[in-house]
mmCIF file of C-alpha atoms in Angstrom:
data_model
loop_
_atom_site.group_PDB
_atom_site.id
_atom_site.type_symbol
_atom_site.label_atom_id
_atom_site.label_comp_id
_atom_site.label_asym_id
_atom_site.label_seq_id
_atom_site.Cartn_x
_atom_site.Cartn_y
_atom_site.Cartn_z
ATOM 1 C CA UNK A 1 115.986 143.343 54.281
ATOM 2 C CA UNK A 2 119.657 142.491 54.006
ATOM 3 C CA UNK A 3 120.009 141.434 50.394
ATOM 4 C CA UNK A 4 123.672 140.600 50.812
ATOM 5 C CA UNK A 5 122.839 137.788 53.302
ATOM 6 C CA UNK A 6 119.541 136.559 51.955
ATOM 7 C CA UNK A 7 120.360 136.244 48.282
ATOM 8 C CA UNK A 8 123.075 133.505 48.756
ATOM 9 C CA UNK A 9 120.697 131.612 50.947
ATOM 10 C CA UNK A 10 117.925 131.810 48.408
ATOM 11 C CA UNK A 11 120.199 130.716 45.572
ATOM 12 C CA UNK A 12 121.530 127.828 47.669
ATOM 13 C CA UNK A 13 118.012 126.529 48.411
ATOM 14 C CA UNK A 14 116.969 126.903 44.778
ATOM 15 C CA UNK A 15 120.018 124.954 43.563
ATOM 16 C CA UNK A 16 119.320 122.227 46.042
ATOM 17 C CA UNK A 17 115.884 121.837 44.613
ATOM 18 C CA UNK A 18 116.654 122.058 40.938
ATOM 19 C CA UNK A 19 120.099 120.209 40.913
ATOM 20 C CA UNK A 20 120.063 117.993 43.994
ATOM 21 C CA UNK A 21 116.407 116.705 43.620
ATOM 22 C CA UNK A 22 115.916 113.658 45.710
ATOM 23 C CA UNK A 23 118.683 111.859 47.283
ATOM 24 C CA UNK A 24 116.668 108.720 47.270
ATOM 25 C CA UNK A 25 117.489 105.367 48.838
ATOM 26 C CA UNK A 26 117.337 102.156 46.981
ATOM 27 C CA UNK A 27 114.016 100.500 48.088
ATOM 28 C CA UNK A 28 111.910 97.512 47.209
ATOM 29 C CA UNK A 29 108.533 97.148 45.505
ATOM 30 C CA UNK A 30 106.995 93.784 46.113
ATOM 31 C CA UNK A 31 104.269 91.992 44.137
ATOM 32 C CA UNK A 32 102.900 88.710 45.406
ATOM 33 C CA UNK A 33 100.404 86.592 47.170
ATOM 34 C CA UNK A 34 99.991 85.418 50.828
ATOM 35 C CA UNK A 35 103.594 84.364 50.882
ATOM 36 C CA UNK A 36 104.578 87.971 50.628
ATOM 37 C CA UNK A 37 101.538 89.884 51.975
ATOM 38 C CA UNK A 38 102.373 92.016 54.973
ATOM 39 C CA UNK A 39 98.913 93.332 55.674
ATOM 40 C CA UNK A 40 97.050 94.483 52.569
ATOM 41 C CA UNK A 41 94.241 91.941 52.965
ATOM 42 C CA UNK A 42 93.708 92.968 56.466
ATOM 43 C CA UNK A 43 92.335 96.242 55.004
ATOM 44 C CA UNK A 44 90.058 94.417 52.628
ATOM 45 C CA UNK A 45 86.972 94.073 54.741
ATOM 46 C CA UNK A 46 85.235 91.438 52.565
ATOM 47 C CA UNK A 47 88.271 89.228 51.900
ATOM 48 C CA UNK A 48 88.250 85.665 53.158
ATOM 49 C CA UNK A 49 91.972 85.458 53.006
ATOM 50 C CA UNK A 50 93.254 87.457 55.967
ATOM 51 C CA UNK A 51 95.870 86.926 58.666
ATOM 52 C CA UNK A 52 94.260 89.208 61.231
ATOM 53 C CA UNK A 53 93.872 86.774 64.136
ATOM 54 C CA UNK A 54 96.047 84.983 66.505
ATOM 55 C CA UNK A 55 98.224 83.105 66.178
ATOM 56 C CA UNK A 56 99.592 84.777 63.016
ATOM 57 C CA UNK A 57 102.632 86.929 63.889
ATOM 58 C CA UNK A 58 103.293 85.360 67.227
ATOM 59 C CA UNK A 59 106.991 85.375 66.632
ATOM 60 C CA UNK A 60 107.168 88.743 64.939
ATOM 61 C CA UNK A 61 107.714 92.074 66.741
ATOM 62 C CA UNK A 62 105.127 92.424 69.526
ATOM 63 C CA UNK A 63 103.565 88.950 68.754
ATOM 64 C CA UNK A 64 100.301 90.371 67.322
ATOM 65 C CA UNK A 65 98.787 89.679 63.954
ATOM 66 C CA UNK A 66 100.405 91.979 61.388
ATOM 67 C CA UNK A 67 99.046 90.618 58.130
ATOM 68 C CA UNK A 68 101.729 88.031 57.424
ATOM 69 C CA UNK A 69 100.461 84.622 56.825
ATOM 70 C CA UNK A 70 103.158 83.185 59.063
ATOM 71 C CA UNK A 71 104.377 83.021 62.591
ATOM 72 C CA UNK A 72 107.306 85.280 61.688
ATOM 73 C CA UNK A 73 108.920 86.708 58.510
ATOM 74 C CA UNK A 74 108.341 86.176 54.912
ATOM 75 C CA UNK A 75 110.979 85.218 52.434
ATOM 76 C CA UNK A 76 110.995 88.700 50.930
ATOM 77 C CA UNK A 77 111.463 90.109 54.493
ATOM 78 C CA UNK A 78 114.571 88.020 55.083
ATOM 79 C CA UNK A 79 116.130 88.646 51.689
ATOM 80 C CA UNK A 80 115.627 92.362 52.077
ATOM 81 C CA UNK A 81 117.141 92.193 55.557
ATOM 82 C CA UNK A 82 120.188 90.422 54.230
ATOM 83 C CA UNK A 83 120.548 93.026 51.378
ATOM 84 C CA UNK A 84 120.281 95.870 53.911
ATOM 85 C CA UNK A 85 117.087 96.991 52.283
ATOM 86 C CA UNK A 86 114.257 98.571 54.328
ATOM 87 C CA UNK A 87 111.029 96.480 54.637
ATOM 88 C CA UNK A 88 108.376 98.039 52.527
ATOM 89 C CA UNK A 89 104.986 98.534 54.286
ATOM 90 C CA UNK A 90 101.742 97.308 52.821
ATOM 91 C CA UNK A 91 100.178 99.598 50.196
ATOM 92 C CA UNK A 92 96.958 99.876 52.209
ATOM 93 C CA UNK A 93 98.702 100.700 55.405
ATOM 94 C CA UNK A 94 97.175 103.832 56.694
ATOM 95 C CA UNK A 95 100.604 105.465 57.494
ATOM 96 C CA UNK A 96 101.740 105.218 53.898
ATOM 97 C CA UNK A 97 102.831 108.633 52.613
ATOM 98 C CA UNK A 98 105.154 109.792 49.778
ATOM 99 C CA UNK A 99 107.969 110.174 52.278
ATOM 100 C CA UNK A 100 107.422 106.672 53.523
ATOM 101 C CA UNK A 101 107.550 105.293 49.977
ATOM 102 C CA UNK A 102 110.765 107.130 49.191
ATOM 103 C CA UNK A 103 112.341 105.663 52.486
ATOM 104 C CA UNK A 104 110.840 102.069 52.385
ATOM 105 C CA UNK A 105 109.175 101.246 49.065
ATOM 106 C CA UNK A 106 105.868 99.547 48.925
ATOM 107 C CA UNK A 107 104.535 95.942 49.260
ATOM 108 C CA UNK A 108 101.470 95.328 47.011
ATOM 109 C CA UNK A 109 101.251 91.560 47.775
ATOM 110 C CA UNK A 110 97.770 90.135 48.446
ATOM 111 C CA UNK A 111 96.843 86.815 49.893
ATOM 112 C CA UNK A 112 94.738 84.842 47.380
ATOM 113 C CA UNK A 113 96.091 86.850 44.458
ATOM 114 C CA UNK A 114 97.447 85.303 41.322
ATOM 115 C CA UNK A 115 98.929 86.024 37.936
ATOM 116 C CA UNK A 116 95.379 85.651 36.426
ATOM 117 C CA UNK A 117 92.599 88.045 37.294
ATOM 118 C CA UNK A 118 90.186 85.128 37.932
ATOM 119 C CA UNK A 119 92.499 83.293 40.424
ATOM 120 C CA UNK A 120 91.258 83.349 43.975
ATOM 121 C CA UNK A 121 87.757 84.445 43.222
ATOM 122 C CA UNK A 122 86.359 82.409 46.109
ATOM 123 C CA UNK A 123 88.241 84.699 48.562
ATOM 124 C CA UNK A 124 85.960 87.648 47.212
ATOM 125 C CA UNK A 125 88.486 90.301 47.764
ATOM 126 C CA UNK A 126 92.227 90.126 46.698
ATOM 127 C CA UNK A 127 94.548 91.933 44.309
ATOM 128 C CA UNK A 128 95.597 90.050 41.323
ATOM 129 C CA UNK A 129 99.013 90.933 39.793
ATOM 130 C CA UNK A 130 97.301 93.155 37.238
ATOM 131 C CA UNK A 131 95.680 95.110 40.047
ATOM 132 C CA UNK A 132 98.906 95.273 41.913
ATOM 133 C CA UNK A 133 100.634 96.846 38.877
ATOM 134 C CA UNK A 134 97.761 99.353 38.510
ATOM 135 C CA UNK A 135 98.207 100.353 42.203
ATOM 136 C CA UNK A 136 101.980 100.750 41.476
ATOM 137 C CA UNK A 137 101.111 103.109 38.581
ATOM 138 C CA UNK A 138 99.246 105.340 41.017
ATOM 139 C CA UNK A 139 102.189 105.241 43.415
ATOM 140 C CA UNK A 140 104.349 106.479 40.704
ATOM 141 C CA UNK A 141 102.045 109.420 40.031
ATOM 142 C CA UNK A 142 102.400 110.433 43.635
ATOM 143 C CA UNK A 143 106.139 110.236 43.645
ATOM 144 C CA UNK A 144 106.337 112.238 40.384
ATOM 145 C CA UNK A 145 104.285 114.978 42.054
ATOM 146 C CA UNK A 146 106.512 114.895 45.062
ATOM 147 C CA UNK A 147 110.046 114.968 43.520
ATOM 148 C CA UNK A 148 109.594 115.570 39.751
ATOM 149 C CA UNK A 149 109.486 113.337 36.791
ATOM 150 C CA UNK A 150 113.313 113.110 36.288
ATOM 151 C CA UNK A 151 114.098 112.204 39.865
ATOM 152 C CA UNK A 152 111.118 109.887 40.034
ATOM 153 C CA UNK A 153 112.375 108.006 37.053
ATOM 154 C CA UNK A 154 115.715 107.516 38.637
ATOM 155 C CA UNK A 155 114.163 106.391 41.927
ATOM 156 C CA UNK A 156 112.045 103.733 40.277
ATOM 157 C CA UNK A 157 114.843 102.489 37.910
ATOM 158 C CA UNK A 158 117.275 102.041 40.752
ATOM 159 C CA UNK A 159 114.683 100.225 43.006
ATOM 160 C CA UNK A 160 114.568 96.462 43.435
ATOM 161 C CA UNK A 161 111.545 94.471 42.368
ATOM 162 C CA UNK A 162 110.220 91.168 43.564
ATOM 163 C CA UNK A 163 107.449 89.160 41.808
ATOM 164 C CA UNK A 164 106.292 86.158 43.699
ATOM 165 C CA UNK A 165 103.014 84.678 42.456
ATOM 166 C CA UNK A 166 101.725 81.469 40.802
ATOM 167 C CA UNK A 167 100.734 78.937 43.429
ATOM 168 C CA UNK A 168 97.167 80.240 43.679
ATOM 169 C CA UNK A 169 96.800 80.044 39.999
ATOM 170 C CA UNK A 170 97.008 76.262 40.447
ATOM 171 C CA UNK A 171 95.645 75.609 44.021
ATOM 172 C CA UNK A 172 92.925 78.178 43.970
ATOM 173 C CA UNK A 173 91.954 78.067 40.305
ATOM 174 C CA UNK A 174 93.207 75.388 37.802
ATOM 175 C CA UNK A 175 93.071 72.433 40.334
ATOM 176 C CA UNK A 176 89.548 73.368 41.536
ATOM 177 C CA UNK A 177 86.672 72.375 39.239
ATOM 178 C CA UNK A 178 84.539 75.388 40.233
ATOM 179 C CA UNK A 179 86.853 77.506 38.131
ATOM 180 C CA UNK A 180 86.366 77.659 34.361
ATOM 181 C CA UNK A 181 90.073 77.406 33.743
ATOM 182 C CA UNK A 182 90.070 73.856 35.199
ATOM 183 C CA UNK A 183 87.859 72.504 32.363
ATOM 184 C CA UNK A 184 88.910 74.736 29.491
ATOM 185 C CA UNK A 185 92.696 74.034 29.606
ATOM 186 C CA UNK A 186 95.122 71.160 29.569
ATOM 187 C CA UNK A 187 98.180 71.285 31.922
ATOM 188 C CA UNK A 188 100.322 72.551 28.976
ATOM 189 C CA UNK A 189 97.842 75.141 27.664
ATOM 190 C CA UNK A 190 97.197 76.500 31.216
ATOM 191 C CA UNK A 191 100.950 76.981 31.777
ATOM 192 C CA UNK A 192 101.248 78.718 28.358
ATOM 193 C CA UNK A 193 98.330 80.927 29.426
ATOM 194 C CA UNK A 194 100.155 81.865 32.564
ATOM 195 C CA UNK A 195 103.382 82.598 30.672
ATOM 196 C CA UNK A 196 101.672 84.753 28.099
ATOM 197 C CA UNK A 197 99.944 86.702 30.946
ATOM 198 C CA UNK A 198 103.206 86.912 33.059
ATOM 199 C CA UNK A 199 105.158 88.115 29.943
ATOM 200 C CA UNK A 200 102.781 91.076 29.507
ATOM 201 C CA UNK A 201 102.990 91.900 33.207
ATOM 202 C CA UNK A 202 106.748 91.773 33.374
ATOM 203 C CA UNK A 203 107.045 93.845 30.275
ATOM 204 C CA UNK A 204 104.656 96.353 31.757
ATOM 205 C CA UNK A 205 106.655 96.616 34.845
ATOM 206 C CA UNK A 206 109.772 97.236 32.734
ATOM 207 C CA UNK A 207 107.896 100.106 30.927
ATOM 208 C CA UNK A 208 107.206 101.577 34.341
ATOM 209 C CA UNK A 209 110.962 101.577 35.324
ATOM 210 C CA UNK A 210 111.623 98.031 36.746
ATOM 211 C CA UNK A 211 115.243 97.191 35.834
ATOM 212 C CA UNK A 212 116.365 94.971 38.787
ATOM 213 C CA UNK A 213 113.670 92.407 39.225
ATOM 214 C CA UNK A 214 113.548 88.816 40.670
ATOM 215 C CA UNK A 215 110.795 86.366 39.915
ATOM 216 C CA UNK A 216 110.211 83.647 42.587
ATOM 217 C CA UNK A 217 109.581 80.169 41.429
ATOM 218 C CA UNK A 218 107.143 77.682 43.056
ATOM 219 C CA UNK A 219 108.023 75.116 45.683
ATOM 220 C CA UNK A 220 106.645 71.522 45.902
ATOM 221 C CA UNK A 221 103.140 72.763 46.447
ATOM 222 C CA UNK A 222 101.793 69.194 46.297
ATOM 223 C CA UNK A 223 103.418 68.652 49.514
ATOM 224 C CA UNK A 224 101.837 71.528 51.538
ATOM 225 C CA UNK A 225 99.684 70.182 54.347
ATOM 226 C CA UNK A 226 96.444 71.057 52.615
ATOM 227 C CA UNK A 227 97.229 69.057 49.522
ATOM 228 C CA UNK A 228 98.461 66.088 51.624
ATOM 229 C CA UNK A 229 95.213 65.867 53.748
ATOM 230 C CA UNK A 230 93.128 66.031 50.624
ATOM 231 C CA UNK A 231 95.029 63.094 49.156
ATOM 232 C CA UNK A 232 93.925 59.489 49.597
ATOM 233 C CA UNK A 233 97.099 58.384 51.398
ATOM 234 C CA UNK A 234 98.401 61.522 53.090
ATOM 235 C CA UNK A 235 101.365 61.768 50.770
ATOM 236 C CA UNK A 236 102.414 64.571 48.453
ATOM 237 C CA UNK A 237 100.288 65.001 45.323
ATOM 238 C CA UNK A 238 102.580 64.307 42.450
ATOM 239 C CA UNK A 239 100.552 65.944 39.758
ATOM 240 C CA UNK A 240 100.618 69.218 41.627
ATOM 241 C CA UNK A 241 104.367 69.017 42.099
ATOM 242 C CA UNK A 242 104.834 68.328 38.395
ATOM 243 C CA UNK A 243 102.809 71.457 37.574
ATOM 244 C CA UNK A 244 105.232 73.461 39.839
ATOM 245 C CA UNK A 245 108.134 72.084 38.124
ATOM 246 C CA UNK A 246 106.699 72.774 34.663
ATOM 247 C CA UNK A 247 105.771 76.320 35.791
ATOM 248 C CA UNK A 248 109.353 76.947 37.075
ATOM 249 C CA UNK A 249 110.881 75.683 33.854
ATOM 250 C CA UNK A 250 108.656 77.861 31.744
ATOM 251 C CA UNK A 251 109.107 80.955 34.006
ATOM 252 C CA UNK A 252 112.864 80.532 33.957
ATOM 253 C CA UNK A 253 112.946 80.547 30.133
ATOM 254 C CA UNK A 254 110.617 83.550 30.140
ATOM 255 C CA UNK A 255 112.777 85.511 32.537
ATOM 256 C CA UNK A 256 116.006 84.743 30.458
ATOM 257 C CA UNK A 257 114.186 85.812 27.360
ATOM 258 C CA UNK A 258 113.125 89.119 28.835
ATOM 259 C CA UNK A 259 116.464 89.766 30.368
ATOM 260 C CA UNK A 260 117.959 89.393 26.891
ATOM 261 C CA UNK A 261 115.489 91.546 24.978
ATOM 262 C CA UNK A 262 114.294 94.302 27.350
ATOM 263 C CA UNK A 263 116.745 97.261 27.457
ATOM 264 C CA UNK A 264 118.942 97.439 30.544
ATOM 265 C CA UNK A 265 116.833 94.642 32.210
ATOM 266 C CA UNK A 266 118.539 92.538 35.014
ATOM 267 C CA UNK A 267 115.741 90.026 35.497
ATOM 268 C CA UNK A 268 116.493 86.914 37.453
ATOM 269 C CA UNK A 269 114.643 83.773 38.363
ATOM 270 C CA UNK A 270 114.828 82.436 41.931
ATOM 271 C CA UNK A 271 114.243 78.726 42.186
ATOM 272 C CA UNK A 272 114.273 77.055 45.571
ATOM 273 C CA UNK A 273 112.207 73.953 44.677
ATOM 274 C CA UNK A 274 115.006 71.420 45.232
ATOM 275 C CA UNK A 275 116.047 72.677 48.653
ATOM 276 C CA UNK A 276 112.366 72.861 49.890
ATOM 277 C CA UNK A 277 111.740 69.374 48.518
ATOM 278 C CA UNK A 278 114.708 68.092 50.321
ATOM 279 C CA UNK A 279 113.655 69.732 53.647
ATOM 280 C CA UNK A 280 110.326 68.197 53.297
ATOM 281 C CA UNK A 281 111.703 64.759 52.390
ATOM 282 C CA UNK A 282 114.511 64.860 54.943
ATOM 283 C CA UNK A 283 113.460 67.204 57.687
ATOM 284 C CA UNK A 284 115.852 65.844 60.258
ATOM 285 C CA UNK A 285 118.863 66.948 58.193
ATOM 286 C CA UNK A 286 117.691 70.587 58.702
ATOM 287 C CA UNK A 287 116.793 70.441 62.347
ATOM 288 C CA UNK A 288 112.977 69.868 61.759
ATOM 289 C CA UNK A 289 110.828 67.062 63.206
ATOM 290 C CA UNK A 290 107.677 67.650 61.132
ATOM 291 C CA UNK A 291 107.234 68.374 57.489
ATOM 292 C CA UNK A 292 103.762 67.158 56.706
ATOM 293 C CA UNK A 293 101.352 68.824 59.065
ATOM 294 C CA UNK A 294 100.867 72.496 60.279
ATOM 295 C CA UNK A 295 102.133 73.817 63.567
ATOM 296 C CA UNK A 296 98.888 75.796 63.994
ATOM 297 C CA UNK A 297 95.769 73.513 63.517
ATOM 298 C CA UNK A 298 92.708 71.934 65.023
ATOM 299 C CA UNK A 299 94.502 68.807 65.864
ATOM 300 C CA UNK A 300 92.858 65.929 64.119
ATOM 301 C CA UNK A 301 90.287 68.148 62.463
ATOM 302 C CA UNK A 302 91.688 68.824 59.071
ATOM 303 C CA UNK A 303 91.974 70.759 57.021
ATOM 304 C CA UNK A 304 91.879 73.820 59.185
ATOM 305 C CA UNK A 305 91.878 76.469 56.413
ATOM 306 C CA UNK A 306 93.172 79.240 58.652
ATOM 307 C CA UNK A 307 95.004 79.605 61.948
ATOM 308 C CA UNK A 308 92.868 81.379 64.597
ATOM 309 C CA UNK A 309 92.538 81.729 68.373
ATOM 310 C CA UNK A 310 90.727 78.334 68.761
ATOM 311 C CA UNK A 311 93.745 76.531 67.048
ATOM 312 C CA UNK A 312 96.279 74.434 68.904
ATOM 313 C CA UNK A 313 99.892 75.322 68.538
ATOM 314 C CA UNK A 314 102.752 72.852 68.264
ATOM 315 C CA UNK A 315 105.103 72.775 71.180
ATOM 316 C CA UNK A 316 108.141 74.040 69.266
ATOM 317 C CA UNK A 317 107.519 76.227 66.161
ATOM 318 C CA UNK A 318 111.096 75.961 65.110
ATOM 319 C CA UNK A 319 110.702 72.228 64.419
ATOM 320 C CA UNK A 320 107.905 72.531 61.928
ATOM 321 C CA UNK A 321 108.347 73.178 58.254
ATOM 322 C CA UNK A 322 104.811 74.482 57.882
ATOM 323 C CA UNK A 323 102.991 77.122 59.948
ATOM 324 C CA UNK A 324 99.504 76.486 58.673
ATOM 325 C CA UNK A 325 97.803 74.367 55.920
ATOM 326 C CA UNK A 326 99.343 76.583 53.179
ATOM 327 C CA UNK A 327 102.367 78.467 54.379
ATOM 328 C CA UNK A 328 105.932 77.728 55.648
ATOM 329 C CA UNK A 329 107.053 78.688 59.077
ATOM 330 C CA UNK A 330 109.544 81.471 59.906
ATOM 331 C CA UNK A 331 112.392 79.028 60.105
ATOM 332 C CA UNK A 332 111.522 77.354 56.838
ATOM 333 C CA UNK A 333 111.321 80.751 55.171
ATOM 334 C CA UNK A 334 114.877 81.512 56.424
ATOM 335 C CA UNK A 335 116.157 78.394 54.682
ATOM 336 C CA UNK A 336 114.407 79.289 51.516
ATOM 337 C CA UNK A 337 115.634 82.841 51.512
ATOM 338 C CA UNK A 338 119.325 81.765 52.224
ATOM 339 C CA UNK A 339 119.058 79.345 49.248
ATOM 340 C CA UNK A 340 117.919 82.111 46.913
ATOM 341 C CA UNK A 341 120.550 84.510 48.199
ATOM 342 C CA UNK A 342 123.256 81.848 47.564
ATOM 343 C CA UNK A 343 121.941 81.091 44.200
ATOM 344 C CA UNK A 344 121.547 84.595 42.927
ATOM 345 C CA UNK A 345 124.419 86.251 44.812
ATOM 346 C CA UNK A 346 122.607 89.225 46.195
ATOM 347 C CA UNK A 347 124.618 92.234 47.300
ATOM 348 C CA UNK A 348 123.640 95.236 49.327
ATOM 349 C CA UNK A 349 122.751 98.023 46.865
ATOM 350 C CA UNK A 350 122.851 100.756 49.549
ATOM 351 C CA UNK A 351 126.568 99.907 50.585
ATOM 352 C CA UNK A 352 125.867 99.305 54.183
ATOM 353 C CA UNK A 353 126.920 96.410 56.396
ATOM 354 C CA UNK A 354 124.801 93.352 55.797
ATOM 355 C CA UNK A 355 123.761 91.749 59.043
ATOM 356 C CA UNK A 356 121.985 88.393 59.294
ATOM 357 C CA UNK A 357 118.648 88.566 61.139
ATOM 358 C CA UNK A 358 118.313 85.297 63.048
ATOM 359 C CA UNK A 359 115.142 86.347 64.835
ATOM 360 C CA UNK A 360 112.192 88.280 63.540
ATOM 361 C CA UNK A 361 112.167 92.086 64.066
ATOM 362 C CA UNK A 362 109.451 94.677 63.862
ATOM 363 C CA UNK A 363 108.819 96.182 60.482
ATOM 364 C CA UNK A 364 108.301 99.993 59.966
ATOM 365 C CA UNK A 365 104.464 99.706 59.814
ATOM 366 C CA UNK A 366 103.531 97.040 62.265
ATOM 367 C CA UNK A 367 103.043 99.399 65.308
ATOM 368 C CA UNK A 368 100.981 101.843 63.181
ATOM 369 C CA UNK A 369 98.499 99.180 62.052
ATOM 370 C CA UNK A 370 97.220 98.541 65.547
ATOM 371 C CA UNK A 371 96.986 94.807 64.649
#
């Protein structure tokens, strides 16, 4: 063996491992519900909240269902694209590895999930925010084993975090008399219960390294098609909207408090209530022709809880604010995302050119899922 040649090579490799560590990208970790789910619930065999049938995903990639409760992209997809960040695959995606996490981050969002553990129980299987954080802790263990404790801490602290839950805590909990919370709380005490729980969750995420974090507010959920069709006159349900506004106000105050008290925390609140309300009230101003019924439905048979192959699609999906009874369309999501980007002044943390994505594109995991 020629020691003169091999020794420098060995030292170089050793130094690269010890000193260089992981030259990691800035990625996203997303915690949320069906507005952000990119396929987790499709792997929960007993869940009643899954987007695994046509016509979900019709305007995304190959047009097949991919787990998004939309015809195209989620708000988090679009914001990440504008920031130049990779789209994180679903936690339960079978192609997820440590290398994929380091390159793309992870999406833990689960349809039907809420801030509270009891929320969405009628869906049988879903991940609450507490469960999503628990899964994130397991992800951290894997990355520490892969790149070491010091580099892992750096990786998680420079990542971007999105927390987008709350609507199910009202629509699939407090506003349904089958849930205990609906008859043990007043509006005020329930929102306080949510804030106390969310405070502990956001504080827990900070202890796990989350420094750059955005919490999404709620839109006028009393105006989603499901709420309208359940009303007596087909109009928006004002009580539900007032709850959304109260939640947003309390969450904004909580996020400001945590940003001022948690060390090195850059926590922000993203509120798009006003613009969404204006789109619903004045759809023509934004190029929409319908803001009160879903594009994918059973026609006059309402509510159609989910979109499926027997559903009828509207003739022009870009003209509808809502895709199904619960969720906005791709084009509506684009308007919401642009409003949040404008308000919060997002920049590209990886210092690459930011390009707008006017049409849906394939995410890293959609082809591997076989859906």
